[in-house]
Short mmCIF file of C-alpha atoms in Angstrom, two decimals:
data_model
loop_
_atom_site.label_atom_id
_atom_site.label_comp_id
_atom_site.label_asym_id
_atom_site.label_seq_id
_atom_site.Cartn_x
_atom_site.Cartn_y
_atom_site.Cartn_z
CA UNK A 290 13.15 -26.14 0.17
CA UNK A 291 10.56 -23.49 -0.35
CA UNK A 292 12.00 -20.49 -2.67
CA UNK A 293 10.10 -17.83 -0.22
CA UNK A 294 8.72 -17.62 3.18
CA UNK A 295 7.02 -15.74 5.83
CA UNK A 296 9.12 -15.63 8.93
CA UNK A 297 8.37 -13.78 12.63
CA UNK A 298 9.99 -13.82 15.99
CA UNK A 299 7.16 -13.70 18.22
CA UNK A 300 6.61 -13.85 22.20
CA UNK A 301 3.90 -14.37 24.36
CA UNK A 302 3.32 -10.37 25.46
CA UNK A 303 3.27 -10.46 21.85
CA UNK A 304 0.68 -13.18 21.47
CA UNK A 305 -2.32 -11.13 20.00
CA UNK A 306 -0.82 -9.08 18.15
CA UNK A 307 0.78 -12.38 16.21
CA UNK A 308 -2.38 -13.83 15.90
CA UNK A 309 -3.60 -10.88 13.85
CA UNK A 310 -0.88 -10.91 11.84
CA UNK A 311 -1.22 -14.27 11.11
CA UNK A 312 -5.63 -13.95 10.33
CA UNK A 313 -4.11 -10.82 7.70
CA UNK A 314 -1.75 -13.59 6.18
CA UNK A 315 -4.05 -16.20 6.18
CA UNK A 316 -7.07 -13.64 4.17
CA UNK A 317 -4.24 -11.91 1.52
CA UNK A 318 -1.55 -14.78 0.82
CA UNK A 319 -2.66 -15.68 -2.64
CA UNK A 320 0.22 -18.10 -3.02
CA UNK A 321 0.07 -19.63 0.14
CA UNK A 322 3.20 -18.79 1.18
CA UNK A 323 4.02 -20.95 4.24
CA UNK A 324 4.42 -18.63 7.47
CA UNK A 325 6.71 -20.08 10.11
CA UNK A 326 7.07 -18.76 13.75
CA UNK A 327 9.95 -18.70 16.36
CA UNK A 328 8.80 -18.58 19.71
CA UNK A 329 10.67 -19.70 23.40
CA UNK A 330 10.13 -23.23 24.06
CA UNK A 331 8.34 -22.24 27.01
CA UNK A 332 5.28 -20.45 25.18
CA UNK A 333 5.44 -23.10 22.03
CA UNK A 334 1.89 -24.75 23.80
CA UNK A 335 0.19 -21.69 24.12
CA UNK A 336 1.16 -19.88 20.39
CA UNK A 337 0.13 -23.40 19.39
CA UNK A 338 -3.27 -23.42 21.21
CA UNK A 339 -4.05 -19.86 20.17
CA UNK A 340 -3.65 -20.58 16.36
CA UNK A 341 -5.27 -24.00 16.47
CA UNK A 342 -6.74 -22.82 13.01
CA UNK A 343 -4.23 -20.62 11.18
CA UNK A 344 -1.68 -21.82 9.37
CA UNK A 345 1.50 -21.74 10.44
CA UNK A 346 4.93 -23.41 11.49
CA UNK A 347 6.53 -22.68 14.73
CA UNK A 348 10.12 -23.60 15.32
CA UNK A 349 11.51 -22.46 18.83
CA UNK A 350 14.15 -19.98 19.54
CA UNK A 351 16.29 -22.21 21.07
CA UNK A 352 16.45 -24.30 17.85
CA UNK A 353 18.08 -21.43 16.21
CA UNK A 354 20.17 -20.42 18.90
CA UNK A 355 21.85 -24.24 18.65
CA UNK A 356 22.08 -24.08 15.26
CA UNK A 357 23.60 -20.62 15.31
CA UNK A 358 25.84 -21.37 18.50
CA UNK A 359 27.97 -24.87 16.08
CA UNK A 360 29.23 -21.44 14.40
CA UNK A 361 30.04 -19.06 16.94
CA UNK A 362 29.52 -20.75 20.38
CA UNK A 363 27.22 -19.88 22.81
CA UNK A 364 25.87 -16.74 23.27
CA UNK A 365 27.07 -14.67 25.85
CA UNK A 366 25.93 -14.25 29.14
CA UNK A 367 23.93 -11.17 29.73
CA UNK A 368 23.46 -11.03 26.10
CA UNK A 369 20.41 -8.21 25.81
CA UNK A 370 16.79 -9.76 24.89
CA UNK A 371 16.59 -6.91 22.04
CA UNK A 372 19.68 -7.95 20.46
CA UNK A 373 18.49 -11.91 21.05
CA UNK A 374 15.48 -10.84 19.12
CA UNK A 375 17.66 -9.25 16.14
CA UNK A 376 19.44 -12.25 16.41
CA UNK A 377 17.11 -14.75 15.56
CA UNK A 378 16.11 -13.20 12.51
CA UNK A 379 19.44 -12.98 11.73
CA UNK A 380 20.28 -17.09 12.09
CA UNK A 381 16.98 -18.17 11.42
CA UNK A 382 18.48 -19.54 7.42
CA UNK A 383 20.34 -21.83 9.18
CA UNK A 384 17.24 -24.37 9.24
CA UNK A 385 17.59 -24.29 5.45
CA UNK A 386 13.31 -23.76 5.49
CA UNK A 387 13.83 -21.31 2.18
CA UNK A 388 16.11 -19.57 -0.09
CA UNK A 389 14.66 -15.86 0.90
CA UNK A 390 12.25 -15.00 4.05
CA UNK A 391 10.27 -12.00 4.42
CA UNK A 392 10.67 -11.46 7.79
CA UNK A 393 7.91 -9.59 10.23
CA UNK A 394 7.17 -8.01 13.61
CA UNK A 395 4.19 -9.27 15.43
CA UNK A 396 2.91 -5.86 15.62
CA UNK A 397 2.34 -5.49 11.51
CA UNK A 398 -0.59 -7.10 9.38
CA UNK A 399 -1.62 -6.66 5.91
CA UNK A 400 -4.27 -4.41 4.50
CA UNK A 401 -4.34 -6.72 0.81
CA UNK A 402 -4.16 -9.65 -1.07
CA UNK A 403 -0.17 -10.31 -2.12
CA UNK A 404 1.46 -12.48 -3.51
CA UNK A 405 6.05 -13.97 -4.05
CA UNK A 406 5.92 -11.41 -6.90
CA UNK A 407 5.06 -8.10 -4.73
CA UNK A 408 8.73 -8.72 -3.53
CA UNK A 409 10.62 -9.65 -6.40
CA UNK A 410 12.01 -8.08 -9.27
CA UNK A 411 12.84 -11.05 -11.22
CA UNK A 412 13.21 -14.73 -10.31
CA UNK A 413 16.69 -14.43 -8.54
CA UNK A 414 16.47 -10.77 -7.58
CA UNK A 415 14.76 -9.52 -4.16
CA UNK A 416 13.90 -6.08 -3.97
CA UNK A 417 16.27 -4.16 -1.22
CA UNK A 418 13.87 -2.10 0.80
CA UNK A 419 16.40 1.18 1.05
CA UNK A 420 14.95 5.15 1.44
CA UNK A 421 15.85 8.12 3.24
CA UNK A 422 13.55 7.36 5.94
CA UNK A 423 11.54 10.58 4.66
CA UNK A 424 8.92 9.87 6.41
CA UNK A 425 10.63 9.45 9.84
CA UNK A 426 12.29 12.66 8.96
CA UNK A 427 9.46 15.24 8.72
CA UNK A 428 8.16 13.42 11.93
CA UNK A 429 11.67 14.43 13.60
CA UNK A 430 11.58 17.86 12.04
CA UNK A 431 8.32 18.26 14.02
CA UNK A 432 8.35 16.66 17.52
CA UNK A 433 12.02 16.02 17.85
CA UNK A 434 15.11 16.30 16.40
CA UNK A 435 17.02 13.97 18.14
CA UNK A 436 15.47 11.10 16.39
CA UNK A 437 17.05 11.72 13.13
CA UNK A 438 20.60 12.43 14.73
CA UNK A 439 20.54 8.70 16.51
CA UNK A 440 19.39 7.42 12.86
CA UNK A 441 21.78 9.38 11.33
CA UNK A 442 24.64 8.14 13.94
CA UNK A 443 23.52 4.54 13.47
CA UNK A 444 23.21 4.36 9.41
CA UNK A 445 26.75 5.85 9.46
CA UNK A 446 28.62 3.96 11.98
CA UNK A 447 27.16 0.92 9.93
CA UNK A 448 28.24 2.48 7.12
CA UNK A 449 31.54 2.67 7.66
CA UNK A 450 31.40 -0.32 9.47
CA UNK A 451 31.57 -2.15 5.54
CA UNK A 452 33.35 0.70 4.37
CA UNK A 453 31.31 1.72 1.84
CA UNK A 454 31.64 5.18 0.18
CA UNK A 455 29.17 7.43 -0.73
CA UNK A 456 25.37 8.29 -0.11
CA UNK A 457 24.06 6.66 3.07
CA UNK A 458 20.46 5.02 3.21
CA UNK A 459 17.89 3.36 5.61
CA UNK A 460 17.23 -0.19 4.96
CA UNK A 461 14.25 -0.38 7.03
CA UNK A 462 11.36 -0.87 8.37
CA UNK A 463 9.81 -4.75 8.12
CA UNK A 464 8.48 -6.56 6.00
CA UNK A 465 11.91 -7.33 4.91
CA UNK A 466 13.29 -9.96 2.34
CA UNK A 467 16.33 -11.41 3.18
CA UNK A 468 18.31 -13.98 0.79
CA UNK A 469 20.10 -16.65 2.88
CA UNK A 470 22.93 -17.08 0.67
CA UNK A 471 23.32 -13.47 1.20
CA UNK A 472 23.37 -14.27 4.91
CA UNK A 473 25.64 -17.33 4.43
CA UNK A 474 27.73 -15.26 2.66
CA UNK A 475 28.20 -12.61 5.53
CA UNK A 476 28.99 -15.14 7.95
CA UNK A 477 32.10 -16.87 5.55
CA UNK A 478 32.99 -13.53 3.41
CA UNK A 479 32.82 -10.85 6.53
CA UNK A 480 32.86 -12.56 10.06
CA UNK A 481 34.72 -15.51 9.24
CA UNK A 482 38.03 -13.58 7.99
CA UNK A 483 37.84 -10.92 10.44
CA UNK A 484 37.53 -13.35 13.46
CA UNK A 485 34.27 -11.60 14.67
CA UNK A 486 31.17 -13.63 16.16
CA UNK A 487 27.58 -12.59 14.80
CA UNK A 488 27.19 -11.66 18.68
CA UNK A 489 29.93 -9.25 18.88
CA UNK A 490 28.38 -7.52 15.51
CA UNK A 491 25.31 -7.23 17.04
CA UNK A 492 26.24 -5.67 20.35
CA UNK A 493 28.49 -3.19 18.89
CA UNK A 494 26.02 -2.11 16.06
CA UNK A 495 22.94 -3.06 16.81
CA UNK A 496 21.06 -2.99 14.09
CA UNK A 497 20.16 -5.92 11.99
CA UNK A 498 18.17 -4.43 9.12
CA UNK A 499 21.13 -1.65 8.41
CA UNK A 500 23.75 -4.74 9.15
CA UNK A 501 22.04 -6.89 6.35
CA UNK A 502 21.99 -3.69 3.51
CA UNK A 503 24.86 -2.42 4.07
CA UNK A 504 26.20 -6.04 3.52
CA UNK A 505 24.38 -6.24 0.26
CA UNK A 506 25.65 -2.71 -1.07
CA UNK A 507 29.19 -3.59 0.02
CA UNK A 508 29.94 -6.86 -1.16
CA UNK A 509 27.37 -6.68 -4.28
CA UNK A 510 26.23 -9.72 -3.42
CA UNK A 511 23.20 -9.88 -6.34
CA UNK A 512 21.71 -6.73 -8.16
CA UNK A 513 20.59 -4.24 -6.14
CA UNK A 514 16.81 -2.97 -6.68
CA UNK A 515 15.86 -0.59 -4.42
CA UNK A 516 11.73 -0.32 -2.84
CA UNK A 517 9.95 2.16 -0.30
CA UNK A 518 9.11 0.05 2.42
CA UNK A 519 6.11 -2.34 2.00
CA UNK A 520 4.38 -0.79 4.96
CA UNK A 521 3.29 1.93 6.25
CA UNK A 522 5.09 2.04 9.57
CA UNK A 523 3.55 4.33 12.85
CA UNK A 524 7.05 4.94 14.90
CA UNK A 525 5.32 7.26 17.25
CA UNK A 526 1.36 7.41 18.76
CA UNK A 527 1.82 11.62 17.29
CA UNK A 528 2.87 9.94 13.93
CA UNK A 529 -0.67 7.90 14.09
CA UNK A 530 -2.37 10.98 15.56
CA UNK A 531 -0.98 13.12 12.63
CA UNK A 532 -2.81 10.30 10.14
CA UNK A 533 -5.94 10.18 11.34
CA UNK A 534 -6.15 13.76 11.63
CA UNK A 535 -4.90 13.88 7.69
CA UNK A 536 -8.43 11.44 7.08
CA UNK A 537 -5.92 8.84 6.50
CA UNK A 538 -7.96 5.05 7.20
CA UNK A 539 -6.91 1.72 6.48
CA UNK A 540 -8.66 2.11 2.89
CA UNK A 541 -6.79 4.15 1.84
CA UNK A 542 -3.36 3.43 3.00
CA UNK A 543 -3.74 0.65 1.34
CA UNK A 544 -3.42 2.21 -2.16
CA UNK A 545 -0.12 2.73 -1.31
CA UNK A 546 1.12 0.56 1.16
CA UNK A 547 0.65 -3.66 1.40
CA UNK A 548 0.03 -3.31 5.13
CA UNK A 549 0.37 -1.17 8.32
CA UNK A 550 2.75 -1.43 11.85
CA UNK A 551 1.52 -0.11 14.44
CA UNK A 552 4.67 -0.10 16.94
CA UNK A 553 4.30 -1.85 20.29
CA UNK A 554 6.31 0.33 21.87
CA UNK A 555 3.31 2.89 21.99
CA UNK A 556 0.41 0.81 21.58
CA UNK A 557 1.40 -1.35 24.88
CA UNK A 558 -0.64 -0.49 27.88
CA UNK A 559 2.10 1.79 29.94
CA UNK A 560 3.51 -0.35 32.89
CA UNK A 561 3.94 1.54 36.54
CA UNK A 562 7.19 3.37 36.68
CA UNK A 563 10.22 0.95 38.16
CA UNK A 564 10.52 0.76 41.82
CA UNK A 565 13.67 1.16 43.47
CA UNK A 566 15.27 -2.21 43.52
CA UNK A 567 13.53 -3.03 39.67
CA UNK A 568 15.86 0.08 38.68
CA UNK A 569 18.62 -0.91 40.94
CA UNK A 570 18.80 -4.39 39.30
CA UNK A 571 18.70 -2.84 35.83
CA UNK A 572 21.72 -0.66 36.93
CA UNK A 573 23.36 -3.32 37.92
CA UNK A 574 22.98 -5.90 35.19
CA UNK A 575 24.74 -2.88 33.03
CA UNK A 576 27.43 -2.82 34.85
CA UNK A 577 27.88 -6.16 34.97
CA UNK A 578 28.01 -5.98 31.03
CA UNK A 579 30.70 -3.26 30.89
CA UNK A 580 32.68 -5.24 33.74
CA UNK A 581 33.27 -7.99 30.97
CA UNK A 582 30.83 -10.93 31.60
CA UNK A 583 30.21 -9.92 27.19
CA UNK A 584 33.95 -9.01 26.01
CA UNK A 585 34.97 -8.64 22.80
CA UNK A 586 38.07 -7.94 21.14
CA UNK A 587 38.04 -4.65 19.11
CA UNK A 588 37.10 -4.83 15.24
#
């Protein structure tokens, strides 16, 4: 079992992106730390053909699902791709491929060489990414305030999910390192007991990287070391704006940060607004949701 690996959940509208990622891991990774890759069983050919000559290990979401489903059974009908996504990274220490993973998006690459120690503060202690979100702050303060409310609702809904006391924290954005005992121990120590299913967490608080610290903080699971985030993450297209306008380039970023995210959520090509029956089949696929085809009992 490898002490440390690379880990990203990765689809094909994703494809390029992945494959830089991968070419920035492949030119930094002084200690060849082995990068595997979940992707549907239906794209495995082409992420396959596409990184004929980077290395890396794919395993298929479906694997994980299986493995994650002889815990909690199936997943539910209807279950949102979003929270599918969250889930995977979630499960994926089930395939007992490493004692921690630092998990990535598709849409982040690294800007210079690194290496297991960057994310370490000792042999057996990971370094808990866990801020203010600062940065995403000032942004709000600017262009809208709204986004710091719905991080403020979700970090303390979460919060008090564990019931922790005290100051509340982000525990984003990826690159993050995740220990799968700590994992293992969230599914026996806080599910388990409580009767929940790792699907019914995610739907009603769904967020896996405030899920996972809050977890840690709670149930002081190893020492807690606390890290700005690895990289330097672009939310927003005015947040990117804002940087280059600053004389900000990758060059120099990278005095600071290990690598960059640029979000996909603004660098996709905008698709043509929904049609009528595209919106009407949304609508309805909610309602189906709240009409109990995914029911759980209350926490």
């Amino acid at each position: 079992m490898n002490k440390l690996v690379i880990f990203c959940k990765s689809y094909s509208k994703d494809l390029l992106r992945a494959k830089r990622m991968a070419q920035s891991i492949l030119r930094f990774n002084r200690d060849n730390i082995p990068l595997y890759m979940s992707v549907p069983s239906d794209e495995l050919e082409l992420f396959k053909k596409t990184f004929q000559n980077l290395p890396c290990h794919f395993v298929t979401d479906e694997e994980i699902l299986n493995n994650c489903s002889k815990t909690y059974g199936p997943s539910p009908r209807l279950f949102p791709a979003h929270l599918l996504q969250q889930l995977i990274k979630l499960e994926f220490w089930r395939l007992n491929k490493c004692e921690y993973y630092l998990w990535i998006d598709s849409d982040s690459y690294f800007l210079k060489p690194f290496d297991t120690n960057f994310f370490f503060h000792n042999d057996d202690t990971p370094l808990l990414v866990m801020h203010h979100a600062n940065d995403l702050r000032n942004f709000a303060l600017k262009y809208d305030t709204r986004i710091a409310e719905k991080l403020d609702n979700r970090i303390k809904a979460i919060q008090q999910l564990f019931g922790r006391k005290g100051e509340s924290f982000y525990f984003g954005d990826p690159p993050l390192i995740w220990s799968s005992s700590v994992l293992k121990a969230m599914s026996r120590e806080f599910l388990k007991p409580r009767g929940m299913t790792i699907y019914e967490l995610l739907y009603r608080y769904p967020c896996e990287m405030q899920i996972y610290g809050e977890f840690v903080l709670a149930y002081n699971i190893h020492k807690i070391i606390p890290t700005e985030p690895f990289f330097k993450v672009f939310h927003y297209a005015e947040q990117f704006f804002d940087s280059q306008r600053k004389g900000e380039s990758e060059y120099s970023l990278a005095g600071k940060y290990l690598g960059v995210v640029m979000q996909s959520n603004w660098t996709n090509k905008k698709e043509k607004k929904k049609n009528d029956m595209a919106r009407f089949k949304k609508f309805l696929r909610e309602q189906q949701r709240k009409l109990g085809l995914i029911r759980f009992q209350p926490f």
